[in-house]
Coordinates of C-alpha atoms and ligand atoms in Angstrom, one line a residue:
Chain A
M1 CA 8.9 25.1 7.0
K2 CA 12.7 26.0 6.1
A3 CA 12.1 28.7 2.8
V4 CA 12.5 27.3 -0.7
S5 CA 13.3 29.2 -3.5
R6 CA 15.2 27.7 -6.8
V7 CA 15.6 23.5 -7.0
E8 CA 18.9 23.5 -9.6
G9 CA 20.5 20.4 -10.2
P10 CA 20.6 16.9 -12.0
V11 CA 18.2 14.2 -11.6
S12 CA 17.3 11.0 -11.1
T13 CA 14.8 8.9 -13.8
L14 CA 11.9 6.5 -12.9
L15 CA 10.0 6.8 -16.1
R16 CA 7.3 4.6 -14.4
D17 CA 3.2 5.4 -14.2
D18 CA 1.3 4.9 -11.2
I19 CA 4.1 5.2 -8.9
D20 CA 1.6 4.7 -5.5
T21 CA 2.3 6.0 -2.1
D22 CA 2.3 1.6 -0.4
V23 CA 5.6 1.8 -3.0
I24 CA 7.1 4.7 -2.5
I25 CA 7.0 4.5 1.6
P26 CA 5.4 0.6 2.6
K27 CA 3.5 0.2 5.7
Q28 CA 5.8 -1.0 8.3
F29 CA 7.4 2.1 8.6
L30 CA 4.2 4.2 8.9
K31 CA 4.2 3.2 12.6
L32 CA 7.3 4.7 13.5
V33 CA 6.2 7.8 14.6
Q34 CA 8.3 10.5 14.0
R35 CA 8.4 12.6 10.5
T36 CA 13.0 11.7 9.6
G37 CA 14.7 8.9 8.5
F38 CA 12.8 7.7 6.2
G39 CA 15.3 7.8 3.5
P40 CA 16.6 4.7 4.0
Y41 CA 12.7 3.2 3.9
A42 CA 11.8 4.8 -0.2
F43 CA 10.7 2.0 -2.0
Y44 CA 11.9 -0.5 0.3
D45 CA 10.8 -3.7 -1.4
W46 CA 12.1 -2.1 -5.1
R47 CA 15.8 -2.1 -4.0
E48 CA 16.1 -5.6 -3.5
D49 CA 15.5 -5.7 -8.1
P50 CA 19.6 -5.8 -8.9
A51 CA 18.9 -3.4 -11.4
W52 CA 18.0 -0.6 -9.6
D53 CA 19.2 2.2 -9.9
L54 CA 17.6 5.1 -8.1
P55 CA 21.0 8.0 -7.8
S56 CA 19.9 10.6 -4.6
R57 CA 20.0 13.7 -7.0
P58 CA 18.2 17.3 -6.1
I59 CA 15.4 16.4 -8.9
L60 CA 13.4 13.7 -9.6
V61 CA 11.8 12.3 -13.0
T62 CA 9.0 10.5 -12.7
G63 CA 5.9 9.5 -14.6
A64 CA 2.1 9.5 -13.9
N65 CA 0.4 10.0 -11.5
F66 CA 2.9 9.7 -9.1
G67 CA 1.6 9.5 -5.2
C68 CA -1.2 8.3 -6.1
G69 CA -3.1 5.5 -3.4
S70 CA -3.0 6.7 0.2
S71 CA -1.9 10.2 1.2
R72 CA 1.1 9.4 4.3
E73 CA 2.4 12.2 4.5
H74 CA 5.6 9.7 5.4
A75 CA 6.1 8.6 1.2
V76 CA 7.5 12.7 0.7
W77 CA 9.5 13.1 3.4
A78 CA 10.9 9.6 2.2
L79 CA 11.9 11.3 -0.9
A80 CA 13.1 14.7 0.4
D81 CA 15.6 12.5 3.2
Y82 CA 16.3 10.7 0.2
G83 CA 17.4 13.9 -1.1
F84 CA 14.9 14.9 -3.6
A85 CA 14.2 18.9 -3.3
A86 CA 11.8 18.4 -6.8
I87 CA 10.0 16.0 -8.1
V88 CA 9.2 16.3 -12.2
A89 CA 5.5 14.4 -13.7
P90 CA 2.9 15.1 -16.1
S91 CA 1.1 14.0 -12.8
F92 CA 1.0 13.7 -9.7
G93 CA -1.9 12.0 -6.6
D94 CA -4.5 15.3 -5.3
I95 CA -2.5 14.2 -1.8
F96 CA 0.3 13.9 -2.3
R97 CA 1.2 16.9 -4.5
T98 CA -0.2 18.7 -1.8
N99 CA 1.9 17.1 1.2
C100 CA 4.4 18.0 -0.8
M101 CA 4.2 21.4 -1.0
K102 CA 3.2 21.5 2.5
N103 CA 7.3 19.6 3.6
G104 CA 8.7 22.3 1.3
L105 CA 9.3 19.2 -1.9
L106 CA 8.4 20.4 -5.6
P107 CA 5.8 19.2 -7.3
V108 CA 6.8 20.2 -10.8
R109 CA 3.4 19.5 -13.5
V110 CA 4.1 19.3 -16.9
P111 CA 3.0 17.3 -20.2
Q112 CA 4.8 14.5 -21.3
E113 CA 6.9 15.5 -23.1
I114 CA 8.2 18.2 -21.6
R115 CA 9.0 15.5 -18.8
D116 CA 11.0 13.4 -21.5
Q117 CA 13.0 16.5 -23.0
I118 CA 14.3 17.2 -19.1
A119 CA 15.4 13.4 -18.5
E120 CA 16.5 13.6 -21.7
A121 CA 18.9 17.7 -20.6
G122 CA 19.7 15.4 -17.0
E123 CA 19.3 18.9 -15.2
A124 CA 16.6 21.7 -14.4
A125 CA 16.6 23.8 -12.6
V126 CA 12.7 24.8 -10.8
D127 CA 12.7 28.9 -9.8
L128 CA 9.6 29.4 -7.4
R129 CA 10.0 33.1 -8.2
A130 CA 10.5 33.7 -12.2
G131 CA 7.9 30.6 -11.6
T132 CA 8.8 28.3 -13.9
V133 CA 11.2 25.0 -14.9
A134 CA 13.7 25.4 -17.6
W135 CA 16.3 22.6 -19.3
A136 CA 18.6 23.2 -21.4
G137 CA 17.8 26.6 -23.0
S138 CA 14.0 26.4 -23.1
S139 CA 11.7 26.0 -19.7
Y140 CA 7.8 25.4 -18.9
P141 CA 5.2 28.1 -16.6
L142 CA 4.9 26.2 -13.0
D143 CA 1.2 25.9 -11.7
Y144 CA 1.6 26.6 -8.8
P145 CA -1.5 28.9 -6.8
D146 CA -0.1 32.7 -5.8
E147 CA -0.7 31.9 -2.2
A148 CA 0.3 28.8 -1.9
R149 CA 4.3 30.1 -3.9
R150 CA 4.4 32.9 -1.2
R151 CA 4.0 30.2 1.2
L152 CA 7.1 28.0 -0.3
V153 CA 8.8 31.1 -0.6
H154 CA 9.0 33.1 2.9
G155 CA 8.8 29.2 4.7
L156 CA 5.5 29.8 5.7
D157 CA 3.8 27.9 9.4
D158 CA 0.0 27.6 7.6
V159 CA -1.4 27.4 10.6
A160 CA 0.2 30.5 11.8
V161 CA -0.6 32.0 8.5
T162 CA -4.3 30.8 9.0
L163 CA -3.9 31.9 12.8
E164 CA -4.5 35.4 11.6
S165 CA -7.4 34.6 10.5
E166 CA -9.0 34.1 13.7
D167 CA -11.4 37.1 13.5
A168 CA -13.1 35.2 10.3
I169 CA -12.5 31.9 11.4
A170 CA -14.9 33.3 14.8
A171 CA -17.4 35.5 12.3
Y172 CA -18.2 31.6 10.7
E173 CA -18.8 30.3 13.6
G174 CA -20.8 32.2 14.3
R175 CA -23.4 32.3 11.7
R176 CA -22.7 28.2 10.9
D177 CA -25.8 25.8 11.2
T178 CA -26.0 25.4 14.1
T179 CA -27.5 22.2 13.4
M180 CA -25.4 19.9 12.0
P181 CA -23.5 17.4 14.7
R182 CA -20.8 18.1 17.6
T183 CA -18.7 14.3 18.7
K184 CA -19.6 15.0 21.7
A185 CA -22.9 14.6 23.8
G186 CA -22.9 11.2 25.1
R187 CA -22.2 10.2 22.0
A188 CA -18.4 9.4 22.4
Chain B
M1 CA -26.5 29.7 -14.0
G2 CA -27.5 26.8 -11.1
Q3 CA -24.7 25.6 -9.1
T4 CA -24.0 21.8 -8.9
L5 CA -24.1 20.3 -5.2
V6 CA -20.4 20.9 -4.4
E7 CA -20.6 24.1 -5.5
K8 CA -23.0 25.2 -3.1
I9 CA -21.1 23.1 0.2
W10 CA -18.4 25.2 -0.5
A11 CA -19.5 28.7 -0.7
A12 CA -21.4 27.0 2.5
H13 CA -18.2 27.0 4.6
E14 CA -15.5 28.9 2.9
V15 CA -14.5 31.5 6.0
E16 CA -12.2 33.5 3.6
P17 CA -11.5 32.4 -0.1
G18 CA -9.5 28.9 -0.1
L19 CA -10.3 28.5 3.2
L20 CA -12.7 26.2 4.2
Y21 CA -14.4 25.2 8.0
V22 CA -14.1 21.1 8.3
D23 CA -17.9 19.6 9.9
L24 CA -16.7 16.8 11.0
H25 CA -12.8 16.2 11.6
L26 CA -12.0 12.3 12.1
L27 CA -8.2 10.8 13.7
H28 CA -7.9 8.0 14.0
D29 CA -4.3 5.6 15.0
L30 CA -1.5 6.3 12.2
G31 CA -1.6 10.1 11.7
G32 CA -3.1 11.3 15.2
P33 CA -0.2 10.7 17.2
L34 CA 2.7 13.0 14.6
A35 CA -0.2 15.6 14.6
F36 CA -0.2 16.3 18.6
E37 CA 2.6 16.1 18.2
G38 CA 3.3 19.0 16.3
L39 CA 0.4 20.8 18.0
K40 CA 2.6 19.8 21.2
A41 CA 6.1 21.6 19.5
A42 CA 4.2 24.4 19.3
G43 CA 1.8 25.0 22.1
R44 CA -1.3 25.1 20.8
P45 CA -5.0 23.8 21.6
V46 CA -7.5 22.5 19.6
R47 CA -9.4 24.1 18.7
R48 CA -13.3 22.2 18.7
P49 CA -12.5 19.3 19.9
D50 CA -16.4 18.7 19.7
L51 CA -16.3 18.2 16.1
T52 CA -13.6 15.8 16.4
L53 CA -13.7 12.8 16.9
A54 CA -11.2 9.6 16.8
T55 CA -11.2 5.9 16.8
A56 CA -8.4 2.7 16.1
D57 CA -8.1 0.9 13.6
H58 CA -5.0 1.1 10.7
N59 CA -2.9 -1.1 13.5
V60 CA -5.4 -2.8 15.9
P61 CA -5.1 -6.8 15.4
T62 CA -8.2 -8.4 15.0
D63 CA -7.4 -11.3 17.1
G64 CA -9.4 -10.6 19.6
V65 CA -7.1 -8.2 21.9
T66 CA -9.3 -5.9 23.8
R67 CA -7.2 -2.9 25.3
S68 CA -3.9 -1.6 23.7
A69 CA -1.5 -2.3 26.2
Q70 CA -1.5 -6.4 25.3
I71 CA -1.0 -5.4 21.5
D72 CA 2.2 -7.7 20.5
D73 CA 3.9 -5.7 18.1
E74 CA 5.7 -2.8 19.7
L75 CA 5.3 0.0 17.7
S76 CA 1.8 -0.5 17.0
R77 CA 1.1 -0.1 20.6
V78 CA 3.3 2.8 21.1
Q79 CA 1.4 3.9 17.9
V80 CA -2.7 3.1 19.7
G81 CA -0.7 4.9 23.4
L82 CA 0.3 7.6 22.0
L83 CA -3.6 8.2 19.6
E84 CA -4.7 7.4 24.0
A85 CA -3.3 9.5 24.9
G86 CA -2.8 12.3 22.4
C87 CA -6.7 12.4 22.9
A88 CA -7.2 12.4 26.1
E89 CA -5.0 15.5 26.7
F90 CA -6.5 17.7 24.3
G91 CA -10.0 16.3 25.2
I92 CA -11.2 14.0 21.7
P93 CA -13.6 11.7 22.0
L94 CA -11.7 7.6 21.6
H95 CA -12.7 5.2 20.6
S96 CA -10.7 3.1 21.4
M97 CA -10.3 -0.6 21.2
G98 CA -12.1 -2.5 23.3
A99 CA -15.1 0.4 22.8
P100 CA -18.0 -0.6 21.2
Q101 CA -18.6 1.0 19.2
Q102 CA -14.5 0.8 17.5
G103 CA -14.8 0.7 14.1
I104 CA -12.5 1.3 10.8
V105 CA -12.9 5.6 10.9
H106 CA -15.1 5.6 7.7
V107 CA -17.7 2.4 9.2
I108 CA -18.4 4.2 12.4
G109 CA -19.0 7.9 11.3
P110 CA -22.7 7.2 9.8
E111 CA -22.6 4.5 12.4
L112 CA -22.2 7.0 15.0
G113 CA -25.3 9.2 12.6
L114 CA -22.6 12.4 12.4
T115 CA -22.0 12.1 8.7
Q116 CA -24.7 14.4 7.2
P117 CA -25.4 15.8 4.1
G118 CA -23.6 19.4 3.2
M119 CA -21.4 18.7 5.7
T120 CA -17.7 18.5 5.3
I121 CA -15.6 16.4 6.7
V122 CA -11.9 15.5 6.9
C123 CA -9.8 13.1 7.6
G124 CA -6.2 12.2 7.6
D125 CA -6.9 9.1 5.6
S126 CA -7.3 8.9 0.9
H127 CA -11.0 6.9 1.8
T128 CA -12.5 9.6 3.0
S129 CA -14.3 9.7 -0.1
T130 CA -17.4 7.7 1.5
H131 CA -18.9 10.0 3.2
G132 CA -19.8 12.0 0.1
A133 CA -22.3 8.8 -0.4
F134 CA -24.6 11.2 2.1
G135 CA -24.2 14.4 0.4
A136 CA -20.8 15.5 2.3
L137 CA -17.7 17.2 0.9
A138 CA -15.5 14.8 2.5
F139 CA -11.9 14.6 0.9
G140 CA -8.8 12.2 2.7
I141 CA -5.6 15.0 3.8
G142 CA -1.8 14.9 4.8
V143 CA -0.7 15.1 7.9
S144 CA 0.7 18.6 8.0
E145 CA -3.3 19.6 7.2
V146 CA -4.2 17.0 9.9
E147 CA -2.5 19.5 12.6
H148 CA -3.0 22.3 11.1
V149 CA -6.9 21.4 11.0
L150 CA -7.0 20.5 15.1
A151 CA -5.5 23.9 15.9
T152 CA -7.5 25.8 13.3
Q153 CA -10.8 23.1 12.2
C154 CA -10.0 24.8 9.0
V155 CA -7.7 23.2 6.1
V156 CA -6.8 24.8 2.6
Q157 CA -7.9 24.3 -0.6
E158 CA -7.6 25.5 -3.9
R159 CA -10.5 25.3 -5.6
P160 CA -11.6 21.5 -7.1
R161 CA -13.1 21.1 -10.1
T162 CA -16.3 19.3 -10.9
M163 CA -16.9 16.2 -13.0
R164 CA -20.3 14.1 -13.0
I165 CA -20.7 10.3 -13.6
R166 CA -24.3 9.3 -15.0
Y167 CA -24.8 6.2 -15.3
V168 CA -27.8 5.1 -18.5
G169 CA -29.6 1.9 -17.4
D170 CA -29.9 -0.7 -13.6
L171 CA -27.5 -2.4 -12.9
P172 CA -27.8 -5.8 -13.7
F173 CA -29.1 -9.5 -12.0
G174 CA -25.6 -10.2 -9.0
T175 CA -23.9 -7.5 -9.9
T176 CA -23.0 -4.9 -7.6
A177 CA -21.6 -0.8 -6.4
K178 CA -17.9 -2.9 -6.4
D179 CA -18.3 -3.9 -10.1
L180 CA -20.5 -0.5 -10.2
A181 CA -16.4 1.1 -8.9
L182 CA -14.4 -1.2 -10.3
H183 CA -16.1 -1.2 -13.8
T184 CA -15.8 2.2 -13.8
I185 CA -12.1 2.5 -12.8
G186 CA -11.5 0.1 -15.7
R187 CA -13.3 2.9 -17.6
I188 CA -12.1 6.0 -16.4
G189 CA -9.0 4.3 -15.4
T190 CA -6.3 5.5 -12.3
S191 CA -6.2 9.6 -12.9
G192 CA -9.5 10.0 -15.3
A193 CA -11.2 12.0 -11.8
A194 CA -8.1 13.2 -11.2
G195 CA -7.7 17.0 -10.1
H196 CA -11.9 16.8 -9.6
V197 CA -14.6 15.8 -7.0
V198 CA -16.9 13.7 -8.9
E199 CA -21.4 13.3 -8.3
Y200 CA -23.3 10.4 -9.6
A201 CA -25.9 10.3 -10.7
G202 CA -28.5 8.5 -13.0
P203 CA -31.1 5.7 -11.7
A204 CA -28.4 2.3 -11.5
I205 CA -27.1 5.7 -7.3
E206 CA -30.8 6.5 -7.0
A207 CA -31.2 3.2 -6.6
L208 CA -28.3 2.0 -4.8
T209 CA -28.0 0.8 -0.6
M210 CA -26.5 3.4 2.1
E211 CA -24.2 1.4 1.8
G212 CA -23.3 0.2 -2.1
R213 CA -23.6 4.0 -2.5
M214 CA -20.6 4.0 0.8
T215 CA -18.7 1.2 -1.2
L216 CA -18.8 3.9 -4.3
C217 CA -18.2 7.1 -3.4
N218 CA -15.2 5.1 -1.3
M219 CA -13.1 3.8 -5.0
T220 CA -13.1 7.1 -5.8
I221 CA -9.6 7.3 -5.1
E222 CA -8.8 5.3 -6.9
A223 CA -10.3 6.9 -10.3
G224 CA -7.9 9.7 -8.6
G225 CA -11.2 12.0 -7.8
R226 CA -10.5 14.5 -5.1
A227 CA -13.9 13.3 -4.0
G228 CA -17.0 12.0 -4.2
L229 CA -20.9 12.6 -3.7
I230 CA -24.1 11.5 -4.5
A231 CA -27.6 14.9 -3.6
P232 CA -29.3 12.5 -0.7
D233 CA -32.4 11.0 -1.0
A234 CA -34.9 10.1 1.6
M235 CA -32.9 7.0 1.6
T236 CA -30.4 8.8 3.1
L237 CA -32.2 10.9 5.4
D238 CA -33.7 7.4 6.6
W239 CA -29.8 6.3 7.3
I240 CA -28.9 8.6 9.3
D241 CA -32.5 9.0 12.1
R242 CA -32.0 5.0 12.2
H243 CA -27.9 5.0 13.4
G244 CA -29.2 8.6 15.9
G245 CA -28.6 11.6 14.4
T246 CA -31.1 14.5 13.4
V247 CA -30.4 16.7 9.8
D248 CA -32.0 20.3 9.0
D249 CA -34.9 20.5 6.0
A250 CA -32.7 22.2 4.1
R251 CA -28.9 20.5 4.2
G252 CA -31.6 16.9 3.0
R253 CA -33.0 18.6 -0.1
L254 CA -29.2 19.4 -1.0
A255 CA -28.8 19.0 -5.0
T256 CA -26.8 19.6 -7.7
D257 CA -30.0 22.7 -9.7
G258 CA -30.8 21.4 -13.6
D259 CA -28.6 24.1 -15.1
A260 CA -25.5 23.6 -13.1
E261 CA -22.4 23.3 -15.6
F262 CA -19.7 20.5 -14.4
D263 CA -16.2 20.8 -15.9
R264 CA -16.4 17.7 -16.6
E265 CA -19.5 14.5 -18.2
V266 CA -18.8 10.8 -18.2
E267 CA -21.0 8.7 -19.0
I268 CA -21.4 5.4 -18.2
D269 CA -23.0 2.3 -19.3
A270 CA -24.4 0.4 -16.1
R271 CA -26.6 -2.0 -17.9
E272 CA -22.6 -3.7 -18.8
V273 CA -21.2 -4.2 -15.3
T274 CA -20.3 -7.9 -14.9
P275 CA -18.6 -9.0 -11.8
Q276 CA -15.2 -8.1 -12.1
V277 CA -11.2 -9.2 -10.8
T278 CA -9.3 -6.9 -10.7
W279 CA -5.4 -9.0 -13.2
G280 CA -2.9 -6.7 -11.9
T281 CA -1.3 -3.8 -9.6
T282 CA -3.8 -1.1 -9.6
P283 CA -7.1 -1.1 -9.7
E284 CA -8.4 0.4 -13.1
M285 CA -6.2 -3.4 -14.1
V286 CA -9.8 -5.6 -13.9
A287 CA -12.2 -7.3 -16.2
G288 CA -15.1 -9.2 -16.5
V289 CA -14.6 -12.4 -14.7
L290 CA -15.7 -14.4 -17.5
D291 CA -12.7 -12.9 -19.6
R292 CA -9.0 -14.1 -20.0
V293 CA -6.4 -12.5 -18.5
P294 CA -5.3 -9.1 -20.9
E295 CA -2.2 -9.2 -23.8
P296 CA -0.2 -6.6 -22.0
R297 CA -0.4 -3.6 -23.9
T298 CA 2.5 -1.1 -21.9
E299 CA 5.5 -2.0 -19.8
A300 CA 4.0 -1.4 -16.5
E301 CA 0.7 -4.1 -17.4
R302 CA 3.9 -6.4 -17.8
R303 CA 5.4 -5.7 -14.7
A304 CA 2.6 -6.2 -13.1
L305 CA 1.5 -9.5 -14.6
D306 CA 4.9 -10.5 -13.9
Y307 CA 4.4 -9.0 -10.4
M308 CA 0.9 -11.2 -10.5
G309 CA 2.1 -15.0 -11.8
L310 CA -0.6 -14.4 -14.5
E311 CA -0.1 -15.2 -17.9
P312 CA -1.1 -13.7 -20.7
G313 CA -4.9 -15.5 -22.5
T314 CA -5.9 -17.5 -18.7
R315 CA -8.8 -17.7 -17.9
L316 CA -9.6 -15.2 -14.7
V317 CA -12.3 -18.7 -14.1
D318 CA -8.4 -20.4 -13.5
V319 CA -7.4 -18.6 -10.8
A320 CA -6.7 -20.5 -8.4
I321 CA -6.7 -18.2 -5.1
D322 CA -4.7 -19.1 -1.7
R323 CA -6.3 -16.7 1.4
V324 CA -9.8 -14.4 1.5
F325 CA -10.8 -10.8 3.0
I326 CA -14.0 -9.9 3.8
G327 CA -13.8 -6.5 4.8
S328 CA -12.4 -3.3 4.9
C329 CA -13.8 0.9 4.6
T330 CA -15.1 -0.6 1.0
N331 CA -17.3 -3.7 1.8
G332 CA -17.6 -4.4 5.7
R333 CA -20.6 -3.0 6.6
L334 CA -23.1 -5.4 8.1
S335 CA -25.1 -5.9 3.9
D336 CA -21.4 -6.7 2.4
L337 CA -21.7 -9.6 4.8
R338 CA -25.0 -10.3 4.6
H339 CA -24.9 -10.7 1.4
A340 CA -21.0 -13.2 1.3
A341 CA -22.9 -15.2 4.5
E342 CA -25.7 -15.9 2.0
L343 CA -23.5 -17.9 -0.5
I344 CA -21.8 -19.5 1.6
A345 CA -24.7 -20.5 4.0
G346 CA -24.0 -24.5 3.6
R347 CA -20.8 -24.7 2.2
A348 CA -17.2 -25.2 2.9
V349 CA -13.4 -23.1 2.3
A350 CA -12.2 -25.4 0.0
P351 CA -9.3 -27.3 2.1
N352 CA -5.9 -25.3 0.6
V353 CA -7.5 -21.3 1.4
R354 CA -6.8 -19.7 4.0
A355 CA -10.6 -17.2 4.1
M356 CA -11.3 -14.5 6.8
V357 CA -14.2 -11.7 7.7
V358 CA -13.3 -9.3 9.6
P359 CA -16.0 -6.5 11.0
G360 CA -15.7 -2.9 10.0
S361 CA -16.9 -2.3 12.4
M362 CA -17.4 -4.0 16.4
R363 CA -21.4 -2.9 15.6
V364 CA -20.4 -5.0 13.1
R365 CA -19.3 -7.8 14.7
R366 CA -22.7 -7.1 17.0
A367 CA -25.3 -6.6 14.2
A368 CA -23.3 -9.8 12.5
E369 CA -23.8 -11.9 15.2
A370 CA -27.3 -10.8 16.0
E371 CA -28.8 -11.8 13.2
G372 CA -26.2 -15.4 13.0
L373 CA -23.9 -14.7 10.3
D374 CA -20.8 -15.5 12.6
A375 CA -22.0 -18.8 13.0
I376 CA -23.0 -19.3 9.5
F377 CA -19.3 -17.6 8.5
T378 CA -17.3 -20.1 11.8
E379 CA -18.9 -23.6 9.8
A380 CA -18.3 -22.7 6.7
G381 CA -14.7 -22.8 8.0
F382 CA -14.1 -18.7 7.7
E383 CA -11.9 -17.4 10.8
W384 CA -14.4 -14.5 12.6
R385 CA -12.4 -11.2 13.3
G386 CA -12.5 -7.9 15.6
A387 CA -12.8 -4.8 13.6
G388 CA -10.2 -2.6 12.3
C389 CA -8.5 -2.2 8.8
S390 CA -5.9 -5.2 9.0
M391 CA -5.4 -7.4 6.0
C392 CA -6.7 -4.4 3.8
L393 CA -2.7 -2.9 4.2
G394 CA -1.7 -5.7 6.9
M395 CA -0.1 -3.2 9.2
N396 CA -1.7 -5.3 12.0
A397 CA -0.7 -9.7 12.0
D398 CA -3.2 -9.8 9.1
T399 CA -0.7 -10.3 5.9
L400 CA 0.2 -12.3 2.6
D401 CA 3.5 -13.7 2.3
P402 CA 5.0 -13.9 -0.5
G403 CA 3.0 -14.8 -3.9
E404 CA 0.5 -15.7 -1.6
R405 CA -2.3 -14.6 -3.9
C406 CA -5.8 -13.6 -1.7
A407 CA -9.4 -12.0 -3.5
S408 CA -9.9 -9.6 -1.6
T409 CA -13.3 -7.1 -0.9
S410 CA -10.8 -4.1 0.4
N411 CA -9.7 -0.7 -2.3
R412 CA -5.8 -1.6 -3.9
N413 CA -4.2 -3.9 -4.9
F414 CA -1.2 -2.1 -5.0
E415 CA 2.5 -3.9 -5.1
G416 CA 3.0 -5.0 -1.5
R417 CA -0.5 -3.8 -0.2
Q418 CA -1.4 -6.7 2.3
G419 CA 1.6 -8.1 2.7
R420 CA 5.1 -8.2 1.1
G421 CA 5.0 -9.7 -2.4
G422 CA 1.4 -10.8 -2.0
R423 CA -0.9 -10.4 -4.8
T424 CA -4.2 -9.3 -4.6
H425 CA -7.5 -9.6 -6.7
L426 CA -9.9 -6.7 -5.3
V427 CA -13.6 -8.4 -5.7
S428 CA -16.6 -7.4 -4.4
P429 CA -17.3 -9.2 -1.3
E430 CA -20.5 -12.0 -2.9
M431 CA -17.0 -12.8 -5.6
A432 CA -14.7 -13.7 -2.1
A433 CA -17.4 -15.5 -0.6
A434 CA -17.7 -17.8 -3.7
A435 CA -13.9 -18.3 -4.6
A436 CA -12.9 -18.6 -0.6
V437 CA -15.9 -22.3 -1.5
T438 CA -14.0 -23.4 -4.8
G439 CA -11.2 -22.2 -4.6
H440 CA -10.5 -20.1 -7.6
F441 CA -12.4 -16.6 -9.0
V442 CA -16.3 -18.0 -10.1
D443 CA -19.0 -16.1 -12.2
V444 CA -21.3 -15.5 -8.8
R445 CA -24.5 -15.0 -11.3
D446 CA -25.2 -19.6 -11.3
W447 CA -24.5 -19.0 -8.2
R448 CA -27.3 -16.8 -7.6
R449 CA -30.2 -18.4 -10.7
S450 CA -29.3 -21.6 -8.8
Ligands
SF4_1 S1 -9.4 0.1 5.5 FE1 -8.3 -0.2 4.4 S2 -9.1 1.9 2.2 FE2 -10.5 2.1 4.7 S3 -8.8 3.2 5.5 FE3 -8.2 1.0 6.4 S4 -6.6 1.0 5.7 FE4 -7.4 2.3 4.6

């Protein structure tokens, strides 16, 4: 994953709550076996609306429970490909938020009134090293666990990091409850 | 202080702080191929194919074709083909098209006796919460995490907050686990359980069948929950026993301690549950079947009513439907089909309605046929299909046309979920069956009394 430590610039606003991943990237695009090039399909059905206006800018400011629903990571790839590098919202779907972090698209959870201030300000800066989101002379702390922040800032490959714990994993397997089922042994 | 069930499972699986060992990893055709590609690019093997199981479900046609090479849609054909090739290459057991145990990933795990108490279960699919019905900590992950689990058999997790939803009283006559789930989401909202693992408890839960518990845990994600689970009991162990599994005694007795504390506790009166029908585009936009379409209170609700083509004040029983879908990992199990069949036996699907039953797995399909349920459905005018996700998300040919209105036993009524412009009303299998016959929503409690 590429390292990311700071995102700044103007915001695009889409102030609706409960925007689900089906809306962000409709199912027909999940058949594409690739991780890139989904930007043109983001909000595919909503784009039909003549009033639709969502400029490609570094930061998306949006509503509560953003990215709820399906675990499709394509939603993150589509938003990143569309041009967003950070998303500010009062809350996120849990799996979507994790998917964002795995792809260096920064989810920024702030109370609704702060969200409104950032939308109003029209631009903001998310700084992982400082651990803040800043706008119009104000700032608010990011709620990232230290480990997640470290991986983003250094662009670490999650699998590689975990594989460094090979000894601990092997030790766990040595003491693991072996009464748990296996998928082989004539079952599959 | 005591521990909650989730805390016990968590503690038993922590390899290192924040790194959880995965006991069962389920794969399907959407996420599998992408994850395999990532592994291959990095030259990494699958660590534990013997703890991994794959099936083809999201993309598969339900028209009876039995080989991926026969799929008409080119992209689907490629995707299922890549799943098959990847499973062969990495040695992962697979139930693909035509296999006797093929089915929706969350239906076949329990069916094979693989889903058991005290386990950690992950899958690149949000409804992995279904498996929590057996007292497992089961949650959905993204494709990057799928790749991570394949390579390491571990998942990096923030410790979830815990929440208990305790139901007071019993479910009333004529209501189901689906109604309980929808009623609960209506109460706590689509982010009511965000960031939490929910433990369901109370007499109404103890009385639910395993299938009912799966339906309820399945819908936890629609309340924003990370996972949902129910402490195992004699019924849990009996199910596993009947499905070829054996459970270690200690795991079979796992429970939250009496003095354990949850981060949040919610109490809901199960006696207030009525047959539910969603009227909007999120599962929290739900009402009792005898209610009316509400006046919108927010911009979101106004948009939802506009999308759904509904006028405030309309009685839900006056809402006419075009399609009926009985199936999905929420309500595609044998008892769901039995309950729907009971209601339609000797009746016929309304002339202007197209209705289909899609069993959750081939095993469910065979069991239903052995009981003659297929004949009841087809004689009534239902289509009797092969197993898969089908119109729950409409990635195969089973989709709604724009403006079509569907009574669906699935779990999401999002805009476009079942087809672009399609209008989904989430209901129980009984409610869907009755709606198929009358062409509009009806209170199934009346039918069951008679
Ligand atoms: S049936 Fe629907 S919700 Fe369940 S796994 Fe398939 S697509 Fe997802």
